[in-house]
PDB file of C-alpha atoms in Angstrom:
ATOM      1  CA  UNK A  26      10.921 -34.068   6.178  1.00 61.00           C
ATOM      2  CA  UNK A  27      14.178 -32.488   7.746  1.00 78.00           C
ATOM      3  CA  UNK A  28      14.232 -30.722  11.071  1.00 86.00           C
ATOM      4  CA  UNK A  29      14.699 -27.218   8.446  1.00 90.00           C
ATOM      5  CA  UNK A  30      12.127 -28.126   6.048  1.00 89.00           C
ATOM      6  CA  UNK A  31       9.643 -28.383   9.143  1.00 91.00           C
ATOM      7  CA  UNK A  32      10.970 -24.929  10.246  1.00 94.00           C
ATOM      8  CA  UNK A  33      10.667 -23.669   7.075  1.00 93.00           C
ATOM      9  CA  UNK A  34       7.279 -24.689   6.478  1.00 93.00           C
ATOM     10  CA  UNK A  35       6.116 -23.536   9.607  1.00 93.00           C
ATOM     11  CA  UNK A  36       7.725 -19.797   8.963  1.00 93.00           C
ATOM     12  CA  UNK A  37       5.697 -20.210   4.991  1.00 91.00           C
ATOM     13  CA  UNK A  38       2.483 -21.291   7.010  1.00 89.00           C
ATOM     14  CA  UNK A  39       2.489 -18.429   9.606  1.00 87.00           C
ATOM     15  CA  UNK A  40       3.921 -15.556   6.885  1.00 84.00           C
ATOM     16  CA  UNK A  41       0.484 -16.622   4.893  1.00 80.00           C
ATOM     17  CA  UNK A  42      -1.878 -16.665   7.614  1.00 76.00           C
ATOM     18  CA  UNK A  43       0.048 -13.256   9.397  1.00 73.00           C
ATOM     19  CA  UNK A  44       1.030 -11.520   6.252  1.00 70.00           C
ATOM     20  CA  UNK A  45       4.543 -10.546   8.828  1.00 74.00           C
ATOM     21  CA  UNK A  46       6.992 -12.760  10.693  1.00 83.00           C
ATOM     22  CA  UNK A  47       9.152 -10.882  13.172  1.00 83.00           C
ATOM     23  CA  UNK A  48      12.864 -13.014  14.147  1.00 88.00           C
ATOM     24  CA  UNK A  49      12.678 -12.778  17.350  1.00 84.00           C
ATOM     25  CA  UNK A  50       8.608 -14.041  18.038  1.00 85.00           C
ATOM     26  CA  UNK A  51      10.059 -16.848  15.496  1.00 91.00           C
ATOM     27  CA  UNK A  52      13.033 -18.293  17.566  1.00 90.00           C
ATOM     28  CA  UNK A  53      10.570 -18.659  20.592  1.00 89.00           C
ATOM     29  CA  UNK A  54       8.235 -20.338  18.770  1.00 90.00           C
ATOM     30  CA  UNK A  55      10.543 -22.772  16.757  1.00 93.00           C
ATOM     31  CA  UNK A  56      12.664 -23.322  20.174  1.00 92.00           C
ATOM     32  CA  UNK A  57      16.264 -22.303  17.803  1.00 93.00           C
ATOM     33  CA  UNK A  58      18.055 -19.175  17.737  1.00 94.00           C
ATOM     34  CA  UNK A  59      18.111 -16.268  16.228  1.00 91.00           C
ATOM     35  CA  UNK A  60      21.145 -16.650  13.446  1.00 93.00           C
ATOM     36  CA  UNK A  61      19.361 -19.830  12.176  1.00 94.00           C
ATOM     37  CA  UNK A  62      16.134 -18.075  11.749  1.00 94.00           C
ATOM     38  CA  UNK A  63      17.728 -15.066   9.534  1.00 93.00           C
ATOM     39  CA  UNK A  64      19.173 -18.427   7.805  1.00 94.00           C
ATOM     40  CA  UNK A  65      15.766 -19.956   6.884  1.00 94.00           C
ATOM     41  CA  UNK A  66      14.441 -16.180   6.003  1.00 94.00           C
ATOM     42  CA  UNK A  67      16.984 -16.042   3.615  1.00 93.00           C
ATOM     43  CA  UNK A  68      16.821 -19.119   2.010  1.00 93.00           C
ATOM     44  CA  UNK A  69      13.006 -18.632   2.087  1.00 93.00           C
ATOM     45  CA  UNK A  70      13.449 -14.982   0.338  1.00 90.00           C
ATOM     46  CA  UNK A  71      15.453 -16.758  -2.149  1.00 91.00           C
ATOM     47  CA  UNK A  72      13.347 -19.537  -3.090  1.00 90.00           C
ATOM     48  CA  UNK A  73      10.999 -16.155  -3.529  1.00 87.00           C
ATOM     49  CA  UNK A  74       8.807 -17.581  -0.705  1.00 88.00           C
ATOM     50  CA  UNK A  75       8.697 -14.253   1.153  1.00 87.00           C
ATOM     51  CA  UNK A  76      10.908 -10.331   1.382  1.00 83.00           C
ATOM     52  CA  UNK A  77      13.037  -9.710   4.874  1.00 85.00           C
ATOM     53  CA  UNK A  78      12.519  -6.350   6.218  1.00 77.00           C
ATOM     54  CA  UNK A  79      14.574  -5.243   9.529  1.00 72.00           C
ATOM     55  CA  UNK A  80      13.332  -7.907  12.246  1.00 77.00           C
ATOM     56  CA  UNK A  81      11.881  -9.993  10.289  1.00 83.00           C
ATOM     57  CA  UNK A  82       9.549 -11.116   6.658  1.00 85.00           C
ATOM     58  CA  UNK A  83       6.656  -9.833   5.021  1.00 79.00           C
ATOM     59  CA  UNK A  84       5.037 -11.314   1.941  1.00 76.00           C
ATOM     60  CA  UNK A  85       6.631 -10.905  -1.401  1.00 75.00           C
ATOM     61  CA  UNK A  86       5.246  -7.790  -3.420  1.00 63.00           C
ATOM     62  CA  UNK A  87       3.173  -9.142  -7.285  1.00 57.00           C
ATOM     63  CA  UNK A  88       1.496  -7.245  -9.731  1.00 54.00           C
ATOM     64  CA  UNK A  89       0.487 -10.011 -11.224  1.00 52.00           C
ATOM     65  CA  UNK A  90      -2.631 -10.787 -12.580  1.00 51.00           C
ATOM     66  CA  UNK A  91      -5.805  -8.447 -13.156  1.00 49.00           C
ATOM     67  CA  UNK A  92      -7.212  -5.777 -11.119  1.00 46.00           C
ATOM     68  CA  UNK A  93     -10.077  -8.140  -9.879  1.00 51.00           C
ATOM     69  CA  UNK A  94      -7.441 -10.589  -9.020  1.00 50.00           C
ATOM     70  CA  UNK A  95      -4.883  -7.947  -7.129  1.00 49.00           C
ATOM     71  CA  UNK A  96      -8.129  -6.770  -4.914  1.00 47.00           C
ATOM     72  CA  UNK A  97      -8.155 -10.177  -3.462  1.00 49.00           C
ATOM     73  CA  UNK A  98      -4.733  -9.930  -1.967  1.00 55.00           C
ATOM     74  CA  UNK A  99      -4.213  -9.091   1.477  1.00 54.00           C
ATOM     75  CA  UNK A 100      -8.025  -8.404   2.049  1.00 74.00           C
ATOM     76  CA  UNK A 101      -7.843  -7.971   5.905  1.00 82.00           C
ATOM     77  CA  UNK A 102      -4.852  -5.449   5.942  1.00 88.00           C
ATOM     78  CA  UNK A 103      -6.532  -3.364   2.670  1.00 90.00           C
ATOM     79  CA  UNK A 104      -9.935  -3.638   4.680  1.00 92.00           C
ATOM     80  CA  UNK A 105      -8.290  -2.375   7.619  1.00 94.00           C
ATOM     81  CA  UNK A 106      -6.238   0.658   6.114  1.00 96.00           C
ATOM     82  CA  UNK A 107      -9.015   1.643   3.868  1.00 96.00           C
ATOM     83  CA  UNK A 108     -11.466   1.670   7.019  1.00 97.00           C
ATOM     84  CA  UNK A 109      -9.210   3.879   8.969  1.00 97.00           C
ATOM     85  CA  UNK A 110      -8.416   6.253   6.046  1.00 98.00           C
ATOM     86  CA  UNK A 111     -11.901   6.657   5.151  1.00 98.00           C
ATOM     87  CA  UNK A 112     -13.259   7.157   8.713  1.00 97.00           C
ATOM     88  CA  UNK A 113     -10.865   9.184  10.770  1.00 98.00           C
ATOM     89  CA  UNK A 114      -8.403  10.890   8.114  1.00 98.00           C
ATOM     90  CA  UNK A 115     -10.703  12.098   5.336  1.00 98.00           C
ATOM     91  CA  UNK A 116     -12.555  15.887   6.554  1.00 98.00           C
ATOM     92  CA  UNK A 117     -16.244  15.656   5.257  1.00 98.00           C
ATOM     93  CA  UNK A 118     -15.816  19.234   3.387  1.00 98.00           C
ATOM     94  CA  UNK A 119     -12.674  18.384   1.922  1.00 98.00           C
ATOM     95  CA  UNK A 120     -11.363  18.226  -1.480  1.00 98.00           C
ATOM     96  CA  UNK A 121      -9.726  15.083  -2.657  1.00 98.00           C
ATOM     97  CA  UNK A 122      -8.021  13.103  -4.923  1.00 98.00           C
ATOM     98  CA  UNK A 123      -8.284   9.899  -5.231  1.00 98.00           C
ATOM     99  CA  UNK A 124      -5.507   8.023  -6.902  1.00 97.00           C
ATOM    100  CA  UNK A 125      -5.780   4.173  -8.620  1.00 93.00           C
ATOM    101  CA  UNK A 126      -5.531   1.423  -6.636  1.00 90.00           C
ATOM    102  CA  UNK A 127      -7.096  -1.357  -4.798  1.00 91.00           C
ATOM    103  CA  UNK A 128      -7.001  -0.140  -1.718  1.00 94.00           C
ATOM    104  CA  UNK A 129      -7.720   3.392  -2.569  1.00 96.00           C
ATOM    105  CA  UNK A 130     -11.021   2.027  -4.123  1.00 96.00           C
ATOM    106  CA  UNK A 131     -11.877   0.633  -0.616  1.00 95.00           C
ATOM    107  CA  UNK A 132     -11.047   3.788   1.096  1.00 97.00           C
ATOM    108  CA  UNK A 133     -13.962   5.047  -1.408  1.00 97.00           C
ATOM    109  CA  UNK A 134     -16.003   2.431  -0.527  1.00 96.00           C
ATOM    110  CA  UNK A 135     -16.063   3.237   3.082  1.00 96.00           C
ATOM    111  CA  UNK A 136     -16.542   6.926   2.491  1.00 97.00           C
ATOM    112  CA  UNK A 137     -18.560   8.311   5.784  1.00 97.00           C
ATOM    113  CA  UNK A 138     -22.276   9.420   4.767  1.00 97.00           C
ATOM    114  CA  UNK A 139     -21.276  12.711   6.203  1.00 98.00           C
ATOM    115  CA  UNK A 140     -18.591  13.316   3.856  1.00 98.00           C
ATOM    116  CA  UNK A 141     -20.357  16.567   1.256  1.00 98.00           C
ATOM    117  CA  UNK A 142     -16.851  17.419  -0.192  1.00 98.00           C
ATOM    118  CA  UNK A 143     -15.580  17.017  -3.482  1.00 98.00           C
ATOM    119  CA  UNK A 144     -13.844  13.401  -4.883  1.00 98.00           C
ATOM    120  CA  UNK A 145     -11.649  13.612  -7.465  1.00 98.00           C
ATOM    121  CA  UNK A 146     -11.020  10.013  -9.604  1.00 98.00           C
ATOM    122  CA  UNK A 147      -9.120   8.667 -11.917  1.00 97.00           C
ATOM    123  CA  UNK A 148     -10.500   5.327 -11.249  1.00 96.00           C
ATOM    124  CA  UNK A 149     -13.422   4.850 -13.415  1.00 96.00           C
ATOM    125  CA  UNK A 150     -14.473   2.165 -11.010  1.00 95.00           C
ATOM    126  CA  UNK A 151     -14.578   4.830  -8.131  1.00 97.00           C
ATOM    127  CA  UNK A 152     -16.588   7.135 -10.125  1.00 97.00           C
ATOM    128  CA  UNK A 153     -19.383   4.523 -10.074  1.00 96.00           C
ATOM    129  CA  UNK A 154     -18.939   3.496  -6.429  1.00 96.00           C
ATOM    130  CA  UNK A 155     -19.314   7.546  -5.760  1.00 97.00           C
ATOM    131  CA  UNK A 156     -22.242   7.807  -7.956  1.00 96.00           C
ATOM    132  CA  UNK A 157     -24.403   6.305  -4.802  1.00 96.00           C
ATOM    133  CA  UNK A 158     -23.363   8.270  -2.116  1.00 97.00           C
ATOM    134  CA  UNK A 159     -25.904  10.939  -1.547  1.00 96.00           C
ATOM    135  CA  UNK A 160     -23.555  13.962  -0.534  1.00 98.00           C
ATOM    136  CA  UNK A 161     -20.453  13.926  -2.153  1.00 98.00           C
ATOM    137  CA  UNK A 162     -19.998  16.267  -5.697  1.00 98.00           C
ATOM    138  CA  UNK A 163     -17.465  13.781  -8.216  1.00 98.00           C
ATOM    139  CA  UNK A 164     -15.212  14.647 -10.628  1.00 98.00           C
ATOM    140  CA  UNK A 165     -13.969  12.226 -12.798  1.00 98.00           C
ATOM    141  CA  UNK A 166     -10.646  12.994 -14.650  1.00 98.00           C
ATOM    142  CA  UNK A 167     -10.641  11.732 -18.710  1.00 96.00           C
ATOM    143  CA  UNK A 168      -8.372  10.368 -20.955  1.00 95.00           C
ATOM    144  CA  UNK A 169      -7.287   6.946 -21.827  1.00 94.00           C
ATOM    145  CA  UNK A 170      -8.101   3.973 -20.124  1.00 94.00           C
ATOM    146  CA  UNK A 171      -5.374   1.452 -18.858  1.00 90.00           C
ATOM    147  CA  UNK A 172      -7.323  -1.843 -18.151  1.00 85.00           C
ATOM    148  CA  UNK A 173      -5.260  -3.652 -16.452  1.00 83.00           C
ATOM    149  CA  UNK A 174      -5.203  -1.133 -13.830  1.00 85.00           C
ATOM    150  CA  UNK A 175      -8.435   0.588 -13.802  1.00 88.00           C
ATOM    151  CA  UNK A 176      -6.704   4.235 -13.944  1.00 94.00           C
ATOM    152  CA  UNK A 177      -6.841   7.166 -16.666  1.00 96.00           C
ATOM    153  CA  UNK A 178      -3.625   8.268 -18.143  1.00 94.00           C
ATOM    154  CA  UNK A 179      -1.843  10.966 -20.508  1.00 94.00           C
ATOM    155  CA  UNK A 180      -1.266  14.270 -21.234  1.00 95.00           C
ATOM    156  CA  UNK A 181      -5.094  14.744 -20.736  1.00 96.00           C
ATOM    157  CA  UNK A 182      -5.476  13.108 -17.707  1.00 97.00           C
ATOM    158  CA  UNK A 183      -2.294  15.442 -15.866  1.00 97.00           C
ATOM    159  CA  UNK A 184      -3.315  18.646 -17.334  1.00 97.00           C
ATOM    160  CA  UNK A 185      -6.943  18.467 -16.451  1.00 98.00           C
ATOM    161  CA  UNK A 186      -5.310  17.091 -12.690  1.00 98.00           C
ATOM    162  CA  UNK A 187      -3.445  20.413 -12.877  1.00 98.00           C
ATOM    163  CA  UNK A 188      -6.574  22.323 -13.238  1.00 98.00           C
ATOM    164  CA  UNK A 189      -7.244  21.716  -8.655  1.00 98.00           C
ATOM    165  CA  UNK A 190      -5.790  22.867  -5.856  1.00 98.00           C
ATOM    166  CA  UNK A 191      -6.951  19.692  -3.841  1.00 98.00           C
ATOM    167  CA  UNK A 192      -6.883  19.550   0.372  1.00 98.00           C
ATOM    168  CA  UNK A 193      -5.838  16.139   0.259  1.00 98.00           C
ATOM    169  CA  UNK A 194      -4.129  13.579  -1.921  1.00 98.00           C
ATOM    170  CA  UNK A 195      -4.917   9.259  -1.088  1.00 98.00           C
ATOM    171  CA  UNK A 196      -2.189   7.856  -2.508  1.00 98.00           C
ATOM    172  CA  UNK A 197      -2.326   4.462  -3.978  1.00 96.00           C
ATOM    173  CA  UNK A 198       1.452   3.101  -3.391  1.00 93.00           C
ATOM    174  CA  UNK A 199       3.245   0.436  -5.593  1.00 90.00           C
ATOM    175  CA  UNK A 200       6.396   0.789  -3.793  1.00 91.00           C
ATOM    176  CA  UNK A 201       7.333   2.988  -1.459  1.00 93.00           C
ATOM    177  CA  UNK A 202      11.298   3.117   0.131  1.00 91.00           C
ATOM    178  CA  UNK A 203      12.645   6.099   2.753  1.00 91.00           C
ATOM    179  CA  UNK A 204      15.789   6.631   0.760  1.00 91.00           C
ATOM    180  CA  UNK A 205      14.628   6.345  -2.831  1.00 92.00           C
ATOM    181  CA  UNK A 206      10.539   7.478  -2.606  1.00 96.00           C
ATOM    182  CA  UNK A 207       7.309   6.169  -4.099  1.00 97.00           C
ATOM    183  CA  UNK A 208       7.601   4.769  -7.624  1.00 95.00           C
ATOM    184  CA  UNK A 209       5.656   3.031  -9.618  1.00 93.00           C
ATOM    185  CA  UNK A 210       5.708   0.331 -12.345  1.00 88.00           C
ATOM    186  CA  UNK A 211       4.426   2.279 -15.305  1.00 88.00           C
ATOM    187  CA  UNK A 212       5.637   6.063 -16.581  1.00 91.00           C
ATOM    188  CA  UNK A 213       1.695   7.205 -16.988  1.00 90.00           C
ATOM    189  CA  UNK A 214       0.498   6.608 -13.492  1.00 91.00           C
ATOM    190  CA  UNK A 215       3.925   8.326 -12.350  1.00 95.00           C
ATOM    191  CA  UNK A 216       3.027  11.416 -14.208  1.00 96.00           C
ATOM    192  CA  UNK A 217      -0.460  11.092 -12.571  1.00 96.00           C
ATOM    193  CA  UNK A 218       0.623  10.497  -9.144  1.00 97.00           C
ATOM    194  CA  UNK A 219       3.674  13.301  -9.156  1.00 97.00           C
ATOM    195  CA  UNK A 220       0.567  15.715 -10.463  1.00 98.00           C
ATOM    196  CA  UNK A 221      -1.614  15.086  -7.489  1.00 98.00           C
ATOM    197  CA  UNK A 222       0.790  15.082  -4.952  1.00 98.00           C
ATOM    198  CA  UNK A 223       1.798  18.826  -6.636  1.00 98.00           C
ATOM    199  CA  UNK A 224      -1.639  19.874  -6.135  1.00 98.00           C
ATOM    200  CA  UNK A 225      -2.542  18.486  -2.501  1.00 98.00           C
ATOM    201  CA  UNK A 226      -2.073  20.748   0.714  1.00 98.00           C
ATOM    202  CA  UNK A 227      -1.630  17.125   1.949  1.00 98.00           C
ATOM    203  CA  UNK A 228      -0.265  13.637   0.882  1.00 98.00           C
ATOM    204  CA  UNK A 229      -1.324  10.498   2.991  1.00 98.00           C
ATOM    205  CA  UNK A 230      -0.128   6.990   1.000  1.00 98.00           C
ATOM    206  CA  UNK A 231      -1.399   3.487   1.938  1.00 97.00           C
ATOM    207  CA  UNK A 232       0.416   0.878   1.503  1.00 93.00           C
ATOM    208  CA  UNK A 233       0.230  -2.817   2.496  1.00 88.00           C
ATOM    209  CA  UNK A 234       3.642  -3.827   4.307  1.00 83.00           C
ATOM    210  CA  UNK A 235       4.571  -5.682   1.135  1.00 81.00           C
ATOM    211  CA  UNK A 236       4.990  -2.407  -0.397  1.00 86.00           C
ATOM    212  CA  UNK A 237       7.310  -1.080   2.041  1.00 86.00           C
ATOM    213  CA  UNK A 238      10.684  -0.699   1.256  1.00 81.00           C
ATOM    214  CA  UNK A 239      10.153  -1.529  -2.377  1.00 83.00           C
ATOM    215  CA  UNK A 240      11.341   0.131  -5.528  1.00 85.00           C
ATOM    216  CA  UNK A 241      10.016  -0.060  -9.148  1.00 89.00           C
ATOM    217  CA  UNK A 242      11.213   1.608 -12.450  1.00 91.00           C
ATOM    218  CA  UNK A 243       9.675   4.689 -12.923  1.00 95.00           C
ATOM    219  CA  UNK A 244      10.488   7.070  -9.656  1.00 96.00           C
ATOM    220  CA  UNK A 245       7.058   9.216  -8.320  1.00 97.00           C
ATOM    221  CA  UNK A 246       8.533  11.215  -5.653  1.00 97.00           C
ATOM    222  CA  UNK A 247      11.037  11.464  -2.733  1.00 97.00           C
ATOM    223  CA  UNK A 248       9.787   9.721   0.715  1.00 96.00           C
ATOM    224  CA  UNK A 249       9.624  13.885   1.939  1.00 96.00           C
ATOM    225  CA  UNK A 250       6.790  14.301  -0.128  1.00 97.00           C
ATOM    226  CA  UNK A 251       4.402  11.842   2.095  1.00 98.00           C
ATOM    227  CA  UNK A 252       2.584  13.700   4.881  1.00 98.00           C
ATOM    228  CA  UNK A 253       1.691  10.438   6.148  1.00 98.00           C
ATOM    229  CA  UNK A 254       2.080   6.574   5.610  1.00 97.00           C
ATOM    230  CA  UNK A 255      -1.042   4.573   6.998  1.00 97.00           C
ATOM    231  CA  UNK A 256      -0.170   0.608   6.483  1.00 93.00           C
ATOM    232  CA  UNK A 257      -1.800  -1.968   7.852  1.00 85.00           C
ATOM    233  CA  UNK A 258       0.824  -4.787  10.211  1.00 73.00           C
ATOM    234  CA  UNK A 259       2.554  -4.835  12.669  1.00 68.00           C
ATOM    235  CA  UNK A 260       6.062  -3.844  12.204  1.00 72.00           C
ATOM    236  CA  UNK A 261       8.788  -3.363  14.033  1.00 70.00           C
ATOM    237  CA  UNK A 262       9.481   0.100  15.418  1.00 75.00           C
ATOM    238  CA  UNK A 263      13.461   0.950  14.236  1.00 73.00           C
ATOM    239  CA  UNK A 264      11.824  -0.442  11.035  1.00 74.00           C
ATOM    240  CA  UNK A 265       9.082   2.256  10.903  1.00 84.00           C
ATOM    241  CA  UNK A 266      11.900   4.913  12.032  1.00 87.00           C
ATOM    242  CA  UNK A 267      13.340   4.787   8.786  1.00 87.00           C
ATOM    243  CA  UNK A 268      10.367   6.307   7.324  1.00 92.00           C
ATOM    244  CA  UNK A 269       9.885   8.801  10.544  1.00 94.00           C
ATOM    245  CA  UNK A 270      13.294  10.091   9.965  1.00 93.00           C
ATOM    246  CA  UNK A 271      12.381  11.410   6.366  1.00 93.00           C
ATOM    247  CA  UNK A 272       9.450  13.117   8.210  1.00 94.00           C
ATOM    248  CA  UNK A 273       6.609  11.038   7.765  1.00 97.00           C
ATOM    249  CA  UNK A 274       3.860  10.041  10.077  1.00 97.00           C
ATOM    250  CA  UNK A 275       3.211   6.341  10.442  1.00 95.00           C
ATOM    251  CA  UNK A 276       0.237   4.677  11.416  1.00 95.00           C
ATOM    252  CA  UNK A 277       0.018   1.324  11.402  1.00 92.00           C
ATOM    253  CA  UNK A 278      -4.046   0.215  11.870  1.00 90.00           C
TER     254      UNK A 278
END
């Protein structure tokens, strides 16, 4: 094996165990420079082995496979955000809604005791989780199920969405960029998402860092719209700035 594919390997191995590779802790570690790092990111990027971000890689973004098989991905980081969310963002008399998701359905899995608000789901998995926690009042929103994603949809689903005025929106994020916004990969759970985020005092989205600076077809709002961003790696900090600048407040857990 070449002195590159060693390098290279060693970049895949790390990316996989980190879930982020930053250019700089790379050169020090692989004892080369700088310029032939950003080479072996983008030769890895193009061989689809990983995404560059400012400073360095993150793992490429799928929505491949099933629900069951997404909410294996990136278990630490999910575990992580949703903890964090659920714990110190979520005020136990509030009223939320809770969008699809993987990681939204672990931020309802980690819901505080305490919490004697009012849940708002779209997820019919989340209604179930909620039916066992002894304080909070559910609502789950109807109309048609889209399997493959665990989420209600159509004109049903927005218009009875329309019917709250919620305190607080958790945003399950497909892809979220500063300049272009959150979108999403299907039209339905657009409409869905733009609805909640029109009827929330408050918008925090979580999003794994493969999410970040990621577009997909059908456009959910502009980057303004997000109160906060809550993501779970460490990334570098003129990186995050691009989201600060459009007003948002990072955290990174």
């Amino acid at each position: 094996m070449s002195s590159v594919e060693n390098r290279q390997h060693e970049i895949a191995r790390l990316l996989k165990r980190f879930g982020t590779v930053h250019i700089h802790d790379l050169a020090e570690r692989l004892h080369t420079s700088i310029d032939t790092i950003r080479r072996d990111l983008r030769q890895l990027e193009g061989n689809g082995h990983l995404r560059r971000i400012h400073g360095g890689a993150v793992l490429p973004a799928t929505d491949d496979g099933t629900y069951q098989e997404r909410s294996q991905e990136n278990r630490p980081e999910r575990a992580a955000i949703a903890r964090h969310v659920a714990l110190h963002m979520i005020p136990d008399d509030a009223i939320v809604f809770f969008d699809s998701g993987t990681t939204v359905l672990e931020v309802v899995r980690h819901l505080k005791p305490s919490f004697h608000g009012t849940a708002i789901v779209v997820n019919p998995a989340a209604a179930v989780v909620l039916a066992d926690h002894d304080t909070a009042d559910i609502i789950m929103i109807g109309g048609k199920i889209i399997k493959g994603d665990m989420v209600v949809s159509g004109a049903q689903t927005v218009t009875e969405i329309c019917q709250f005025h919620a305190d607080l929106c958790i945003l399950g994020t497909c892809a979220i960029h500063p300049d272009l916004g959150v979108s999403t990969r299907r039209i339905e759970e657009s409409a869905n998402k733009a609805a909640m985020i029109a009827h929330s005092a408050d918008v925090i989205a979580i999003a794994t860092a493969d999410k970040l600076e990621t577009r997909m077809p059908f456009k959910v709002c502009d980057a303004d719209a997000v109160g906060t961003l809550v993501t779970g790696r460490k990334l570098s900090q003129s990186y995050l700035a691009n989201y600060r600048s459009h007003g948002i407040d990072v955290v990174v857990v």
